[in-house]
Tab-separated table of C-alpha atoms and ligand atoms in Angstrom:
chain	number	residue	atom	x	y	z
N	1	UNK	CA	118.123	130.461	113.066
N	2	UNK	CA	117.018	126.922	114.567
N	3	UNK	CA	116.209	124.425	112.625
N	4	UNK	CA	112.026	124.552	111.485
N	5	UNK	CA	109.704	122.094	113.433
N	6	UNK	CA	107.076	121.347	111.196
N	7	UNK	CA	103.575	119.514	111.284
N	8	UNK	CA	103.471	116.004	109.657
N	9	UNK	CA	102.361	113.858	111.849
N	10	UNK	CA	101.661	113.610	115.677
N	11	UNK	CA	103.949	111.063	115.817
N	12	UNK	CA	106.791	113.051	115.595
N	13	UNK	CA	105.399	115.527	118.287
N	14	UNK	CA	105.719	114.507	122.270
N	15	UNK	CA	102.107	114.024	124.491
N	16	UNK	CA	103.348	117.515	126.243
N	17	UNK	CA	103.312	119.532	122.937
N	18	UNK	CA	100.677	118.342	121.477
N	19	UNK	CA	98.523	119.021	124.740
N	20	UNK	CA	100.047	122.576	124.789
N	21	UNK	CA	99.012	123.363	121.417
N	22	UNK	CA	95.605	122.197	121.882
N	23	UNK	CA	95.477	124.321	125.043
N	24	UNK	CA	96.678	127.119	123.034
N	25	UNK	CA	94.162	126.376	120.137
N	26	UNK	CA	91.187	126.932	123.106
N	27	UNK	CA	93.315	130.334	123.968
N	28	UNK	CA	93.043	131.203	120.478
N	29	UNK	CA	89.648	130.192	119.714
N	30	UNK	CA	88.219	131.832	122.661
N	31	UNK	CA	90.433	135.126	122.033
N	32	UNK	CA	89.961	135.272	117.935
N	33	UNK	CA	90.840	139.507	118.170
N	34	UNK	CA	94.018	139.296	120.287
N	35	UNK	CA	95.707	137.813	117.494
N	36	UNK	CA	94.789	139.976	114.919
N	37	UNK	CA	98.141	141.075	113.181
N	38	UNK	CA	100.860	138.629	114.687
N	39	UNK	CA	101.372	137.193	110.745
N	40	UNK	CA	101.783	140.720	109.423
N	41	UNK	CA	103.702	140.989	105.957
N	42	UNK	CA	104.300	137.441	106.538
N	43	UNK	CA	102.926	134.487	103.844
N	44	UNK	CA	101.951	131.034	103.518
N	45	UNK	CA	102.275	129.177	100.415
N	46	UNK	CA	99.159	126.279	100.308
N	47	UNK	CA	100.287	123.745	97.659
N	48	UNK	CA	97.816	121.729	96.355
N	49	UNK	CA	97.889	118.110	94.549
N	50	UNK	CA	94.433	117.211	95.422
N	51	UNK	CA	91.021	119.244	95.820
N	52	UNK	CA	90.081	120.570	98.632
N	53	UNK	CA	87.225	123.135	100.167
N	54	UNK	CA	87.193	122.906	103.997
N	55	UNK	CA	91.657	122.907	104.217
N	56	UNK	CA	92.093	125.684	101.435
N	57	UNK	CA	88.927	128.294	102.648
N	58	UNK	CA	90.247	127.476	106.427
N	59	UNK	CA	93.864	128.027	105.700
N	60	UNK	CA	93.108	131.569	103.901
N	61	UNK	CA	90.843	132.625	106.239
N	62	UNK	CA	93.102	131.880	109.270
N	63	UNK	CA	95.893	133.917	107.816
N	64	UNK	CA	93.704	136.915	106.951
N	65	UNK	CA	92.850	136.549	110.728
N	66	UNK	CA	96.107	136.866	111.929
N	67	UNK	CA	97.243	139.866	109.232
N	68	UNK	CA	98.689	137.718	106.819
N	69	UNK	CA	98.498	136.600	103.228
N	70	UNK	CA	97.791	133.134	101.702
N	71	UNK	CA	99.450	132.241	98.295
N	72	UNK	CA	97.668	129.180	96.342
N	73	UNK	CA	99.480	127.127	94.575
N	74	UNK	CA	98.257	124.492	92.304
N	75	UNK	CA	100.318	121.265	91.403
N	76	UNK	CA	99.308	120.904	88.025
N	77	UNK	CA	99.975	124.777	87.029
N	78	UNK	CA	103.089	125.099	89.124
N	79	UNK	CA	106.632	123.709	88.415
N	80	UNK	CA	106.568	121.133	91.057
N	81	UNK	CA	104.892	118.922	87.907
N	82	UNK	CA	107.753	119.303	86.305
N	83	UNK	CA	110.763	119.727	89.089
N	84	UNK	CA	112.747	118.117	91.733
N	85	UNK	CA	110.351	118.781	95.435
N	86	UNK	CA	112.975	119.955	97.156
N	87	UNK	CA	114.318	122.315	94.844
N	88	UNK	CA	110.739	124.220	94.754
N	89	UNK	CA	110.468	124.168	98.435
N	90	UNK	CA	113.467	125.367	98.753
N	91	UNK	CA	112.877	128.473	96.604
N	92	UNK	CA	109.170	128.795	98.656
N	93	UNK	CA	110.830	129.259	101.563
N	94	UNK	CA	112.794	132.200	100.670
N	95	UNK	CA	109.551	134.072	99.747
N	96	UNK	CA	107.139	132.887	102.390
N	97	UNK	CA	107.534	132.145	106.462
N	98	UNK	CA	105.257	128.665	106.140
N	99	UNK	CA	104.396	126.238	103.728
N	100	UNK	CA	101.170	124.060	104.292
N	101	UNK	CA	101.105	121.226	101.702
N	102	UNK	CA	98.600	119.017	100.832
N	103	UNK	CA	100.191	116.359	98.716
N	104	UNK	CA	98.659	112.464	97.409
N	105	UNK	CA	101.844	110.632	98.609
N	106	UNK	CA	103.544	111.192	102.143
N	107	UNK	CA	107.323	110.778	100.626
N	108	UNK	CA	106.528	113.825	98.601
N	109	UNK	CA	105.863	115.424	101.462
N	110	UNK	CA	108.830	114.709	103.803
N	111	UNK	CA	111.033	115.488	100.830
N	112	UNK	CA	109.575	118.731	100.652
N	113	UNK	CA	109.906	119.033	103.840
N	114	UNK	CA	113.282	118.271	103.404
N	115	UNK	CA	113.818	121.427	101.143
N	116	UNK	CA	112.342	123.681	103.002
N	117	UNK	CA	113.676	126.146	105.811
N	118	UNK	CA	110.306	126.871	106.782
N	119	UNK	CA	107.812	124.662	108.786
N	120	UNK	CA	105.795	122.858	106.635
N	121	UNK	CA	102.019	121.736	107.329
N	122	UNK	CA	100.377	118.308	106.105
N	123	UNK	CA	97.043	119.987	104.824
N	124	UNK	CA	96.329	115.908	104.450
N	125	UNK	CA	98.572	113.243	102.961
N	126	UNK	CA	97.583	109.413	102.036
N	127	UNK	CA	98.800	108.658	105.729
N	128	UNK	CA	97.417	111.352	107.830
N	129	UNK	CA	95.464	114.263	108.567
N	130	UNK	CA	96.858	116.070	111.820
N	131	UNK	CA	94.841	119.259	111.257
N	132	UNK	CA	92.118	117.741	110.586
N	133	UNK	CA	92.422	115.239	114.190
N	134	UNK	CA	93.248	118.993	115.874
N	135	UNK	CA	90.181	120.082	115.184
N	136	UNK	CA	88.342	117.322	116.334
N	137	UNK	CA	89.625	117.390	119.638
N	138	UNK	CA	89.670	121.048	119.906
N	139	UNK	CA	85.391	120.592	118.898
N	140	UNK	CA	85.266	117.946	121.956
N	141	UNK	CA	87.305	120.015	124.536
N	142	UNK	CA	84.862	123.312	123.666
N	143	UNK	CA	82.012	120.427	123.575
N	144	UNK	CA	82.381	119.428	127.036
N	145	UNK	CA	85.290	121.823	128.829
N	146	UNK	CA	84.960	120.268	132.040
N	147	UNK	CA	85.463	116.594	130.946
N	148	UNK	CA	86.938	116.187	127.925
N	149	UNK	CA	89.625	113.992	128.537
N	150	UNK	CA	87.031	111.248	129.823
N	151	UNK	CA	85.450	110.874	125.923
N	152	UNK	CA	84.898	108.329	124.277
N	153	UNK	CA	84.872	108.545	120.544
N	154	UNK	CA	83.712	105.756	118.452
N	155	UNK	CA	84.856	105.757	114.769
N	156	UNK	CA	83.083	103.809	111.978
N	157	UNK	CA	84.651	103.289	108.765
N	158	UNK	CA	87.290	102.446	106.086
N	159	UNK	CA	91.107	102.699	108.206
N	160	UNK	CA	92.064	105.764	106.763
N	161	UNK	CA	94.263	108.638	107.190
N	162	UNK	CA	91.991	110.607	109.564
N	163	UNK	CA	91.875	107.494	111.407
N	164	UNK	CA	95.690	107.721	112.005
N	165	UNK	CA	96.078	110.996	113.352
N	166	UNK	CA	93.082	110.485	115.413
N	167	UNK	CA	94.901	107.694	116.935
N	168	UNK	CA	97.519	109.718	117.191
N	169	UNK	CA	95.909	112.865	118.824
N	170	UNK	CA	93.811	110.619	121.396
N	171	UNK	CA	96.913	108.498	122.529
N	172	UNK	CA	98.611	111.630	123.480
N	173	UNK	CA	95.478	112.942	125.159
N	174	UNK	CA	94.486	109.748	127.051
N	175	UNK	CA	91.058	110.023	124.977
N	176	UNK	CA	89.312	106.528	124.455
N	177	UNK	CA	88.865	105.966	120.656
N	178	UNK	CA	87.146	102.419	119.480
N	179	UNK	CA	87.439	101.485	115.902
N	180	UNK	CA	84.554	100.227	113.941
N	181	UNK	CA	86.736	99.483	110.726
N	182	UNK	CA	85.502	96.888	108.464
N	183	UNK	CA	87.992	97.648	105.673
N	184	UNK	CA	91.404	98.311	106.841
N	185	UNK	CA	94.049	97.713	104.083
N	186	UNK	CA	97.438	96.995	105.597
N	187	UNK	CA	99.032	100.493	103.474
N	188	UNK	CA	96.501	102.321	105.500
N	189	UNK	CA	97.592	101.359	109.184
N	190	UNK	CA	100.912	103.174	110.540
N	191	UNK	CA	101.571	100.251	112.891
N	192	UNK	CA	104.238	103.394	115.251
N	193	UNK	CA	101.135	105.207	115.923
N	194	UNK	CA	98.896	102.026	116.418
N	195	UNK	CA	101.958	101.141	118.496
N	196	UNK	CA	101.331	104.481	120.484
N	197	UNK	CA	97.636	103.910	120.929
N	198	UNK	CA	98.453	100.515	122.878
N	199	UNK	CA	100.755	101.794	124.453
N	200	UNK	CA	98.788	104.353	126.169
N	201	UNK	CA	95.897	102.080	126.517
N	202	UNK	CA	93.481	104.470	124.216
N	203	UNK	CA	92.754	102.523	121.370
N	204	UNK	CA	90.413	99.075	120.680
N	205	UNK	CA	88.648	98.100	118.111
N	206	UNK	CA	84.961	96.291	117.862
N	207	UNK	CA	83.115	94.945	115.552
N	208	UNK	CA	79.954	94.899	116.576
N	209	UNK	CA	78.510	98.284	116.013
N	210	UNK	CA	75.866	98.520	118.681
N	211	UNK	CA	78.103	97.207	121.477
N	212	UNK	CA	80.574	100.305	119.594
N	213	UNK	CA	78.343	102.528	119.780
N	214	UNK	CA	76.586	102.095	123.218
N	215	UNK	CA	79.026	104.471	125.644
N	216	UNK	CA	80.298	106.572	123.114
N	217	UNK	CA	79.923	110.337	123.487
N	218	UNK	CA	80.861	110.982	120.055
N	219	UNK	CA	80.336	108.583	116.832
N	220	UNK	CA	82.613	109.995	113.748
N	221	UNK	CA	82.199	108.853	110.413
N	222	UNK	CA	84.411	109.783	107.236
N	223	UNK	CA	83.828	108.538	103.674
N	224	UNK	CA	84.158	104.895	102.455
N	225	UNK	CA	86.627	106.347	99.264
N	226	UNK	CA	88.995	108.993	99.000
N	227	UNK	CA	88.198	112.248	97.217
N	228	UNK	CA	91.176	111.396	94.429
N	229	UNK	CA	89.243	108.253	93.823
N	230	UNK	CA	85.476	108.614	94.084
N	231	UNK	CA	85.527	109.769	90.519
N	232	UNK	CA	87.585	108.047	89.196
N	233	UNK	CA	86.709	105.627	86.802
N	234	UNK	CA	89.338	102.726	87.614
N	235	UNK	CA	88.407	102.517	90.905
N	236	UNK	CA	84.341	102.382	90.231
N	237	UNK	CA	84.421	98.461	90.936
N	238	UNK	CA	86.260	98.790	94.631
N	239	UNK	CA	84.094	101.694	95.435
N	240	UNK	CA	81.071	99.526	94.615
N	241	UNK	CA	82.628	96.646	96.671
N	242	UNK	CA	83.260	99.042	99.528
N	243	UNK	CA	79.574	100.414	99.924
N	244	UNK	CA	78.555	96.505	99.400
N	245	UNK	CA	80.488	95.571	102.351
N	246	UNK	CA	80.600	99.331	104.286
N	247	UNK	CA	76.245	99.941	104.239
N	248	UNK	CA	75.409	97.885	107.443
N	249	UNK	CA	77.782	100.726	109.037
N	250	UNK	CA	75.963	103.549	107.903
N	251	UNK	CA	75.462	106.179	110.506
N	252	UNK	CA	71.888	106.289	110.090
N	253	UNK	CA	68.427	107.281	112.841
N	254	UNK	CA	68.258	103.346	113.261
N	255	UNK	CA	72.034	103.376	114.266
N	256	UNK	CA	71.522	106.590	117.033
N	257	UNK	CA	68.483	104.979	118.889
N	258	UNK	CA	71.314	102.444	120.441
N	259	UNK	CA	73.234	105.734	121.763
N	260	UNK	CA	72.792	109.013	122.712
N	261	UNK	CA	76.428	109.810	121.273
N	262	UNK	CA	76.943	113.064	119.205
N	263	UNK	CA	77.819	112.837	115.663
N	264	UNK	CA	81.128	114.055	113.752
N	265	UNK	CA	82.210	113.700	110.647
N	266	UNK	CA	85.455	115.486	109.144
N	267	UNK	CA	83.476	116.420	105.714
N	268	UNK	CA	83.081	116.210	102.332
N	269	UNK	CA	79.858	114.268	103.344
N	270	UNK	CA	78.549	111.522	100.840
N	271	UNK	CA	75.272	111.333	102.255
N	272	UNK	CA	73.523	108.043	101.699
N	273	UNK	CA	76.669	106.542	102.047
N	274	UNK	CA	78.752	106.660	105.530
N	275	UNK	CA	75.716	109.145	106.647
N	276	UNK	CA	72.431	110.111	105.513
N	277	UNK	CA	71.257	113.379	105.343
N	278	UNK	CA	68.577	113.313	108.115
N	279	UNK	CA	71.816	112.879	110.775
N	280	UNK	CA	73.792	115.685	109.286
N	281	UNK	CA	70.852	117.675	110.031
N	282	UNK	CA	69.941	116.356	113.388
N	283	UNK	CA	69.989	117.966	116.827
N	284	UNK	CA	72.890	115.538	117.522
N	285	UNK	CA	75.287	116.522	114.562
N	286	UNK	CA	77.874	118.666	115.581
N	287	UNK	CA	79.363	118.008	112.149
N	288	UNK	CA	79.602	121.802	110.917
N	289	UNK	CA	81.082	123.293	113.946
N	290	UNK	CA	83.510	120.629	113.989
N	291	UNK	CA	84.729	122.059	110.466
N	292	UNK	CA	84.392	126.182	111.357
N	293	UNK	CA	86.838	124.394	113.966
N	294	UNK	CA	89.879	123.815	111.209
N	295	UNK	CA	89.643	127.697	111.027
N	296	UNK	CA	91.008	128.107	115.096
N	297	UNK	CA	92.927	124.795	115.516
N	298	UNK	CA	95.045	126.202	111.919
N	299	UNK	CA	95.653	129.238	113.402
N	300	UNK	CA	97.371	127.857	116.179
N	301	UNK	CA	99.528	125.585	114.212
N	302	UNK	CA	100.939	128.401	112.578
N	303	UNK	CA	101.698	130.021	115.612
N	304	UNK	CA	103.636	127.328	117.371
N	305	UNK	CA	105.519	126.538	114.460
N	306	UNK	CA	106.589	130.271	113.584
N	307	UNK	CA	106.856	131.225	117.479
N	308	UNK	CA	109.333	127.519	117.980
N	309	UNK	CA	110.883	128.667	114.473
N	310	UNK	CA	113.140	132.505	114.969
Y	1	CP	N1	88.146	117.704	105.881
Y	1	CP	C1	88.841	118.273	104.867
Y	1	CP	O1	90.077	118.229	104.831
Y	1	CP	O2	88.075	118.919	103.950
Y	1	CP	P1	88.577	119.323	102.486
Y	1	CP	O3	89.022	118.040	101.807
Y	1	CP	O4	87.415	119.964	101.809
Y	1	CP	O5	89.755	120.246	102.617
């Protein structure tokens, strides 16, 4: 048996692959029956140190699709509280074919990678959020098939993990992605896949947010403070900093008169924060198919990684 690829980061996959699998997330989106069955009597283990809605339900959902089962695992009431990492992915990976793990620091996750001799899947680490970034592109390329690889995304906001593997995604893609990113603490940026975005000529950054927004066919927002953090207590005086210094970038009616971009945004919303409510609801949001997307773009992963892994 080879050795597993897994799904980290796109930074450890080539421009060809990832352009393949996205190709093959289309195939599989557009052909949801034909793959009915391929996980058959096959699991996934989805290991969880942080909430979650959208990556858990998506996840399940995907391997019901394909004929398999989905085991949840919760930190807290598993052993991995109280283990070594690797020794507990180890032991996962005799039971299940694929482990997607979503985990509050990315060294956790490439030691459990490190256990396991199954592919593992970031469901979203401090660093990145390749599923997520999957998605997004695979929402753009069904948004506008014939052109795709001519968008321009605009993304306004705190530098964050999504941002990463958005970098990421587009750099391998040739997609143009500006950065409206007023807060962007140094332990955010992975300066490799900034690197990559320069290379390839994909990636700039503004900071004036009308100039941003002016050609972009697609404005994405995220929220200003992590889900581990908005309620938490010690961090109530930077999250009231952040919305202090983040409101002026609000993606707001005012904001959308100065573009005729579509909106995205990878969800949990905090509306009246990095959105209000009226442009979730708008004709121009494409915010909720961009999340029925994690269901397709998923089920793809898995099949790469288990096809590449016999
Ligand atoms: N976008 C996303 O990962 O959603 P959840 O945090 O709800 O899984």
């Amino acid at each position: 048996m080879s050795a597993p690829k897994h799904l980290i980061s796109w930074k450890d996959w080539t421009d060809s692959e990832i352009e393949e699998l996205l190709n093959f997330a289309i195939y599989v989106k557009n052909n949801r029956v034909y793959f009915f069955g391929h996980m058959a009597g096959r699991s996934m283990a989805m290991l969880f140190q942080k909430t979650s809605t959208r990556t858990r339900v998506s996840f399940e959902a995907g391997m019901t699709e394909l004929g398999g089962h989905a085991i949840f695992l919760d930190w807290m009431s598993s052993n991995f509280s109280l283990s070594d990492i690797d020794f507990e992915a180890a032991y996962l990976s005799r039971n299940v074919s694929i482990i997607m793990a979503r985990l509050k620091k990315h060294e956790d996750l490439l030691t459990l990678k490190e256990g396991s001799q199954v592919p593992v899947i970031n469901g979203c680490c401090n660093l990145f959020h390749p599923c997520q970034a999957l998605a997004d592109i695979l929402t753009i390329a069904n948004d506008r098939p014939n052109d795709w690889k001519k968008t321009k995304i605009c993304y306004i906001g705190v530098h964050n993990n999504v941002v990463n593997s958005l970098i990421g995604i587009t750099a391998a893609l040739g997609i143009h992605l500006t950065l409206v990113t007023p807060i962007a603490h140094e332990e955010s940026i992975v300066k490799e896949v900034v690197k990559r975005g320069q290379a390839k000529k994909t990636l700039t950054w503004e900071t004036d947010l009308k100039i941003a927004v002016k050609d972009a066919d697609y404005i994405y927002t995220d929220t200003w403070v992590d889900m581990e953090f908005f309620n938490d207590p010690e961090f109530q005086k930077e999250k009231e900093e952040r919305i202090r210094l983040m409101m002026p970038y609000q993606v707001n009616q005012e904001l959308l008169k100065h573009t005729k971009a579509k909106v995205m945004h990878d969800m949990p919303i905090h509306a009246g924060y990095e959105i209000t409510r009226e442009v979730v609801s708008s004709e121009r949001s494409i915010i909720f198919t961009q999340a029925e997307n994690r269901l397709d773009a998923q089920k793809a992963v898995i099949l790469n990684l288990l096809d590449s892994h016999k």
